[in-house]
Amino acid sequence: MLPPKSDFSEWYHEVIQQAQIMDIRYPVKGLYVWFPFGFKLRNLVYGKLRDIMDREHDEVYFPALIPETELGKEGEHIKGFEDEVYWITHGGLDELDVKLALRPTSETAMYPMFKLWIRSHADLPLRIYQIVNVFRYETKHTRPLIRLREITSFKEAHTAHRSYEEAEENVKMAINAYKEFFDSLAIPYFIIKRPEWDKFPGADYTIAFDTIMPDGKTLQIGTVHNLADNFARTFDLKYETPEGDQAYVYQTCYGISERCVASVISIHGDDTGLILPFRLAPYQTVIIPILYKGKEREVLDLSNEVFNRLKEFGLRAILDDSDERPGAKYYKWELFGVPLRIEIGPKEAESREAVISFRDERVKRKISIEEITEEKITEWADEMHERLRKRALDSMLEKVRFFDKVDEMEEWMGRGVALFYLCQSLECGKSVEEDVKAGVLGEVVEMPEEIGIDKEGKCTVCGKSGKLNAIAKSY
Ligand code: P5A
């Protein structure tokens, strides 16, 4: 049994283990083991991400170790990461001449190589990505999939362009790619420009995707950074222009981690376990034969017929003909989030029918076997996706509130996101953070249209002209 989802922290801790996503017993803090089922889900989610990235990027692989001399070159970058880096100081018993960092992210591994790769304008734009592990010595409370010291599935993209404008265009492309990705997970989000004091170390600016978890805290599920020519100046990344001059490149980078899997588990799941969108589910449909003495043959024959048909459609189907009682089977496959359940008993076998139910609705419906066609399944998958999207969005909207007074916001923290107007000044931003005891997420670039609040208004602190901002407690 799971704790109720209303006790989110406990529920998450349990569902991760019981639904065999991660084994949390590994003896190093912040490091966890993917179970086979969890890793299947991870691969399906990342398959979608990879398909999207492959359209505009080439996949590469860079080494996991970065020499101290490179990691330390960009001043802001190393300032931002120095507390989080794991260092390799020895090879066997020998002390290394140059310490090696376990990559916390790969800018400083990649950009010295970019210097060798980029010669002329014809080499630009350069767009690459990799999906690798990175290490961050996080000091905040670690949690499986959410705050890791080894991020196992860090999708990082890095690009180089001829001008600031082209880098800006690429930021837009990356945002659209991430929108498509999170839409495919039916995860709602805000797109928010982080304040100056919270941007990625070394970036010109940072745009984040934030979703709201069931407990009202936000989770940053992806970020897109415009690096301008900051790293290019440090790593001397120049190209020859068509006119024959030397110019610095402009860069962007953007990343997504297994937090995307955490958001699917947390946002769609319920008291009984996971609820997975049809296209991401490791098991998309389970057939459960209801066996009565003397009628086994007919029931199993029809179950197998349906099973084979589903496999022909290319679906990830299972036929659970184990000895467990039907109730135990329902319980098990609900925990694993199987979207579509098909039950076949003696009556159904006789009339060539089946009882179907969807994981999110749990309403039983009788249909004729002939209705189970590839087209129908696609339709069901789309309908379920739309239901999950709507349900996730509604529950996010319940956790968003607009405020025109700072002193009313603190009480709302921990329950959701507060929207309010804020001017650009560091002073007003910091004073809100102090009063509300939470972090300003930044300026809202895009939000669900249902929220319908103007993006401009008077700063809640000083009354000067301001932009719509968000503040919340975050993971
Ligand atoms: C972009 C890719 C970068 O590192 N360099 C390459 C840029 N950005 S980031 O914001 O620091 O990280 C990208 C996303 O990774 C997730 N993330 C984490 N997930 C789990 N555990 C962590 N400790 C962790 N740290 C960052 C966030 O979703 C972040 O937006």
mmCIF file of N, CA, C and O and ligand atoms in Angstrom, residues 81 104-107 136 138 145-149 151 154-158 200 220-223 225 253-259, ligand 1:
data_model
loop_
_atom_site.group_PDB
_atom_site.id
_atom_site.type_symbol
_atom_site.label_atom_id
_atom_site.label_comp_id
_atom_site.label_asym_id
_atom_site.label_seq_id
_atom_site.Cartn_x
_atom_site.Cartn_y
_atom_site.Cartn_z
ATOM 1 N N PHE A 81 30.254 27.064 -9.708
ATOM 2 C CA PHE A 81 30.316 25.611 -9.529
ATOM 3 C C PHE A 81 31.350 25.122 -8.506
ATOM 4 O O PHE A 81 31.358 23.946 -8.163
ATOM 5 N N PRO A 104 30.622 18.676 -13.895
ATOM 6 C CA PRO A 104 29.333 19.067 -13.315
ATOM 7 C C PRO A 104 28.375 19.499 -14.427
ATOM 8 O O PRO A 104 27.168 19.618 -14.227
ATOM 9 N N THR A 105 28.910 19.734 -15.601
ATOM 10 C CA THR A 105 28.267 20.150 -16.844
ATOM 11 C C THR A 105 29.451 20.268 -17.799
ATOM 12 O O THR A 105 30.584 20.272 -17.343
ATOM 13 N N SER A 106 29.216 20.349 -19.130
ATOM 14 C CA SER A 106 30.367 20.140 -20.021
ATOM 15 C C SER A 106 30.860 21.341 -20.826
ATOM 16 O O SER A 106 31.631 21.163 -21.772
ATOM 17 N N GLU A 107 30.459 22.549 -20.479
ATOM 18 C CA GLU A 107 30.951 23.720 -21.230
ATOM 19 C C GLU A 107 32.474 23.691 -21.364
ATOM 20 O O GLU A 107 33.030 23.840 -22.452
ATOM 21 N N ARG A 136 27.340 16.556 -9.282
ATOM 22 C CA ARG A 136 27.282 17.824 -8.543
ATOM 23 C C ARG A 136 27.183 17.510 -7.065
ATOM 24 O O ARG A 136 26.266 16.791 -6.650
ATOM 25 N N GLU A 138 25.790 18.338 -4.356
ATOM 26 C CA GLU A 138 24.672 19.149 -3.867
ATOM 27 C C GLU A 138 24.644 19.106 -2.354
ATOM 28 O O GLU A 138 24.792 18.037 -1.753
ATOM 29 N N LEU A 145 15.838 11.235 -8.471
ATOM 30 C CA LEU A 145 15.400 11.887 -9.714
ATOM 31 C C LEU A 145 15.294 13.416 -9.611
ATOM 32 O O LEU A 145 15.213 14.109 -10.616
ATOM 33 N N ILE A 146 15.262 13.948 -8.412
ATOM 34 C CA ILE A 146 14.976 15.381 -8.257
ATOM 35 C C ILE A 146 16.230 16.190 -7.918
ATOM 36 O O ILE A 146 16.528 17.186 -8.572
ATOM 37 N N ARG A 147 16.926 15.790 -6.877
ATOM 38 C CA ARG A 147 18.197 16.462 -6.576
ATOM 39 C C ARG A 147 19.246 15.383 -6.371
ATOM 40 O O ARG A 147 19.274 14.711 -5.349
ATOM 41 N N LEU A 148 20.092 15.225 -7.377
ATOM 42 C CA LEU A 148 21.038 14.116 -7.409
ATOM 43 C C LEU A 148 22.458 14.619 -7.293
ATOM 44 O O LEU A 148 22.752 15.742 -7.700
ATOM 45 N N ARG A 149 23.302 13.780 -6.788
ATOM 46 C CA ARG A 149 24.730 14.104 -6.867
ATOM 47 C C ARG A 149 25.352 13.473 -8.113
ATOM 48 O O ARG A 149 26.314 14.000 -8.640
ATOM 49 N N ILE A 151 23.777 13.000 -11.631
ATOM 50 C CA ILE A 151 22.655 13.105 -12.559
ATOM 51 C C ILE A 151 22.990 12.108 -13.658
ATOM 52 O O ILE A 151 23.999 12.256 -14.337
ATOM 53 N N PHE A 154 21.711 13.438 -18.057
ATOM 54 C CA PHE A 154 21.822 14.866 -18.315
ATOM 55 C C PHE A 154 21.883 15.066 -19.826
ATOM 56 O O PHE A 154 22.870 14.713 -20.460
ATOM 57 N N LYS A 155 20.804 15.600 -20.385
ATOM 58 C CA LYS A 155 20.802 15.904 -21.823
ATOM 59 C C LYS A 155 21.283 17.338 -21.921
ATOM 60 O O LYS A 155 20.603 18.254 -21.473
ATOM 61 N N GLU A 156 22.477 17.531 -22.440
ATOM 62 C CA GLU A 156 22.987 18.888 -22.570
ATOM 63 C C GLU A 156 23.271 19.188 -24.028
ATOM 64 O O GLU A 156 23.915 18.404 -24.720
ATOM 65 N N ALA A 157 22.766 20.324 -24.498
ATOM 66 C CA ALA A 157 23.007 20.759 -25.872
ATOM 67 C C ALA A 157 23.875 22.002 -25.819
ATOM 68 O O ALA A 157 23.753 22.821 -24.900
ATOM 69 N N HIS A 158 24.770 22.129 -26.786
ATOM 70 C CA HIS A 158 25.681 23.285 -26.848
ATOM 71 C C HIS A 158 25.766 23.747 -28.293
ATOM 72 O O HIS A 158 25.908 22.918 -29.200
ATOM 73 N N PHE A 200 22.380 31.080 -14.889
ATOM 74 C CA PHE A 200 23.424 30.059 -14.972
ATOM 75 C C PHE A 200 24.790 30.744 -14.960
ATOM 76 O O PHE A 200 24.993 31.746 -15.657
ATOM 77 N N GLN A 220 12.240 23.044 -11.277
ATOM 78 C CA GLN A 220 12.833 23.511 -12.535
ATOM 79 C C GLN A 220 13.164 22.278 -13.363
ATOM 80 O O GLN A 220 14.030 21.492 -13.001
ATOM 81 N N ILE A 221 12.436 22.103 -14.481
ATOM 82 C CA ILE A 221 12.577 20.863 -15.242
ATOM 83 C C ILE A 221 13.411 21.037 -16.509
ATOM 84 O O ILE A 221 13.595 20.081 -17.255
ATOM 85 N N GLY A 222 13.913 22.245 -16.733
ATOM 86 C CA GLY A 222 14.769 22.434 -17.899
ATOM 87 C C GLY A 222 15.195 23.890 -17.961
ATOM 88 O O GLY A 222 14.504 24.767 -17.422
ATOM 89 N N THR A 223 16.339 24.136 -18.576
ATOM 90 C CA THR A 223 16.798 25.522 -18.715
ATOM 91 C C THR A 223 17.466 25.730 -20.067
ATOM 92 O O THR A 223 18.092 24.811 -20.612
ATOM 93 N N HIS A 225 20.009 28.609 -21.853
ATOM 94 C CA HIS A 225 20.850 29.757 -21.533
ATOM 95 C C HIS A 225 21.401 30.396 -22.794
ATOM 96 O O HIS A 225 21.892 29.703 -23.680
ATOM 97 N N CYS A 253 23.396 27.175 -24.552
ATOM 98 C CA CYS A 253 23.376 25.789 -24.102
ATOM 99 C C CYS A 253 22.083 25.560 -23.342
ATOM 100 O O CYS A 253 21.477 26.511 -22.845
ATOM 101 N N TYR A 254 21.643 24.318 -23.310
ATOM 102 C CA TYR A 254 20.359 24.023 -22.660
ATOM 103 C C TYR A 254 20.327 22.587 -22.178
ATOM 104 O O TYR A 254 20.895 21.695 -22.816
ATOM 105 N N GLY A 255 19.676 22.401 -21.038
ATOM 106 C CA GLY A 255 19.742 21.082 -20.421
ATOM 107 C C GLY A 255 18.448 20.618 -19.788
ATOM 108 O O GLY A 255 17.620 21.414 -19.346
ATOM 109 N N ILE A 256 18.328 19.290 -19.767
ATOM 110 C CA ILE A 256 17.193 18.600 -19.135
ATOM 111 C C ILE A 256 17.760 17.389 -18.413
ATOM 112 O O ILE A 256 18.649 16.710 -18.942
ATOM 113 N N SER A 257 17.269 17.119 -17.212
ATOM 114 C CA SER A 257 17.745 15.942 -16.480
ATOM 115 C C SER A 257 16.581 14.989 -16.204
ATOM 116 O O SER A 257 15.460 15.235 -16.658
ATOM 117 N N GLU A 258 16.844 13.939 -15.415
ATOM 118 C CA GLU A 258 15.772 12.993 -15.105
ATOM 119 C C GLU A 258 14.672 13.601 -14.249
ATOM 120 O O GLU A 258 13.711 12.929 -13.900
ATOM 121 N N ARG A 259 14.808 14.882 -13.910
ATOM 122 C CA ARG A 259 13.669 15.562 -13.302
ATOM 123 C C ARG A 259 12.430 15.461 -14.192
ATOM 124 O O ARG A 259 11.312 15.548 -13.706
HETATM 125 C C1 P5A B 1 22.668 23.641 -19.740
HETATM 126 C C2 P5A B 1 23.163 22.323 -20.209
HETATM 127 C C3 P5A B 1 23.298 23.630 -17.316
HETATM 128 O O1 P5A B 1 24.014 22.888 -16.681
HETATM 129 N N1 P5A B 1 24.888 23.436 -19.105
HETATM 130 C C4 P5A B 1 24.634 22.406 -20.076
HETATM 131 C C5 P5A B 1 23.667 24.079 -18.717
HETATM 132 N N2 P5A B 1 22.143 24.129 -16.845
HETATM 133 S S1 P5A B 1 21.534 23.767 -15.408
HETATM 134 O O2 P5A B 1 20.402 24.619 -15.230
HETATM 135 O O3 P5A B 1 22.543 23.858 -14.404
HETATM 136 O O4 P5A B 1 21.076 22.279 -15.477
HETATM 137 C C6 P5A B 1 20.112 21.874 -16.435
HETATM 138 C C7 P5A B 1 18.938 21.214 -15.769
HETATM 139 O O5 P5A B 1 19.354 20.062 -15.042
HETATM 140 C C8 P5A B 1 18.519 19.860 -13.920
HETATM 141 N N3 P5A B 1 19.360 19.709 -12.715
HETATM 142 C C9 P5A B 1 19.307 18.649 -11.874
HETATM 143 N N4 P5A B 1 18.567 17.537 -11.878
HETATM 144 C C10 P5A B 1 18.744 16.644 -10.899
HETATM 145 N N5 P5A B 1 19.645 16.794 -9.901
HETATM 146 C C11 P5A B 1 20.421 17.896 -9.843
HETATM 147 N N6 P5A B 1 21.316 18.030 -8.873
HETATM 148 C C12 P5A B 1 20.261 18.889 -10.861
HETATM 149 N N7 P5A B 1 20.869 20.072 -11.126
HETATM 150 C C13 P5A B 1 20.299 20.563 -12.245
HETATM 151 C C14 P5A B 1 17.582 21.059 -13.827
HETATM 152 O O6 P5A B 1 16.329 20.718 -14.387
HETATM 153 C C15 P5A B 1 18.289 22.083 -14.700
HETATM 154 O O7 P5A B 1 17.382 22.993 -15.276
#
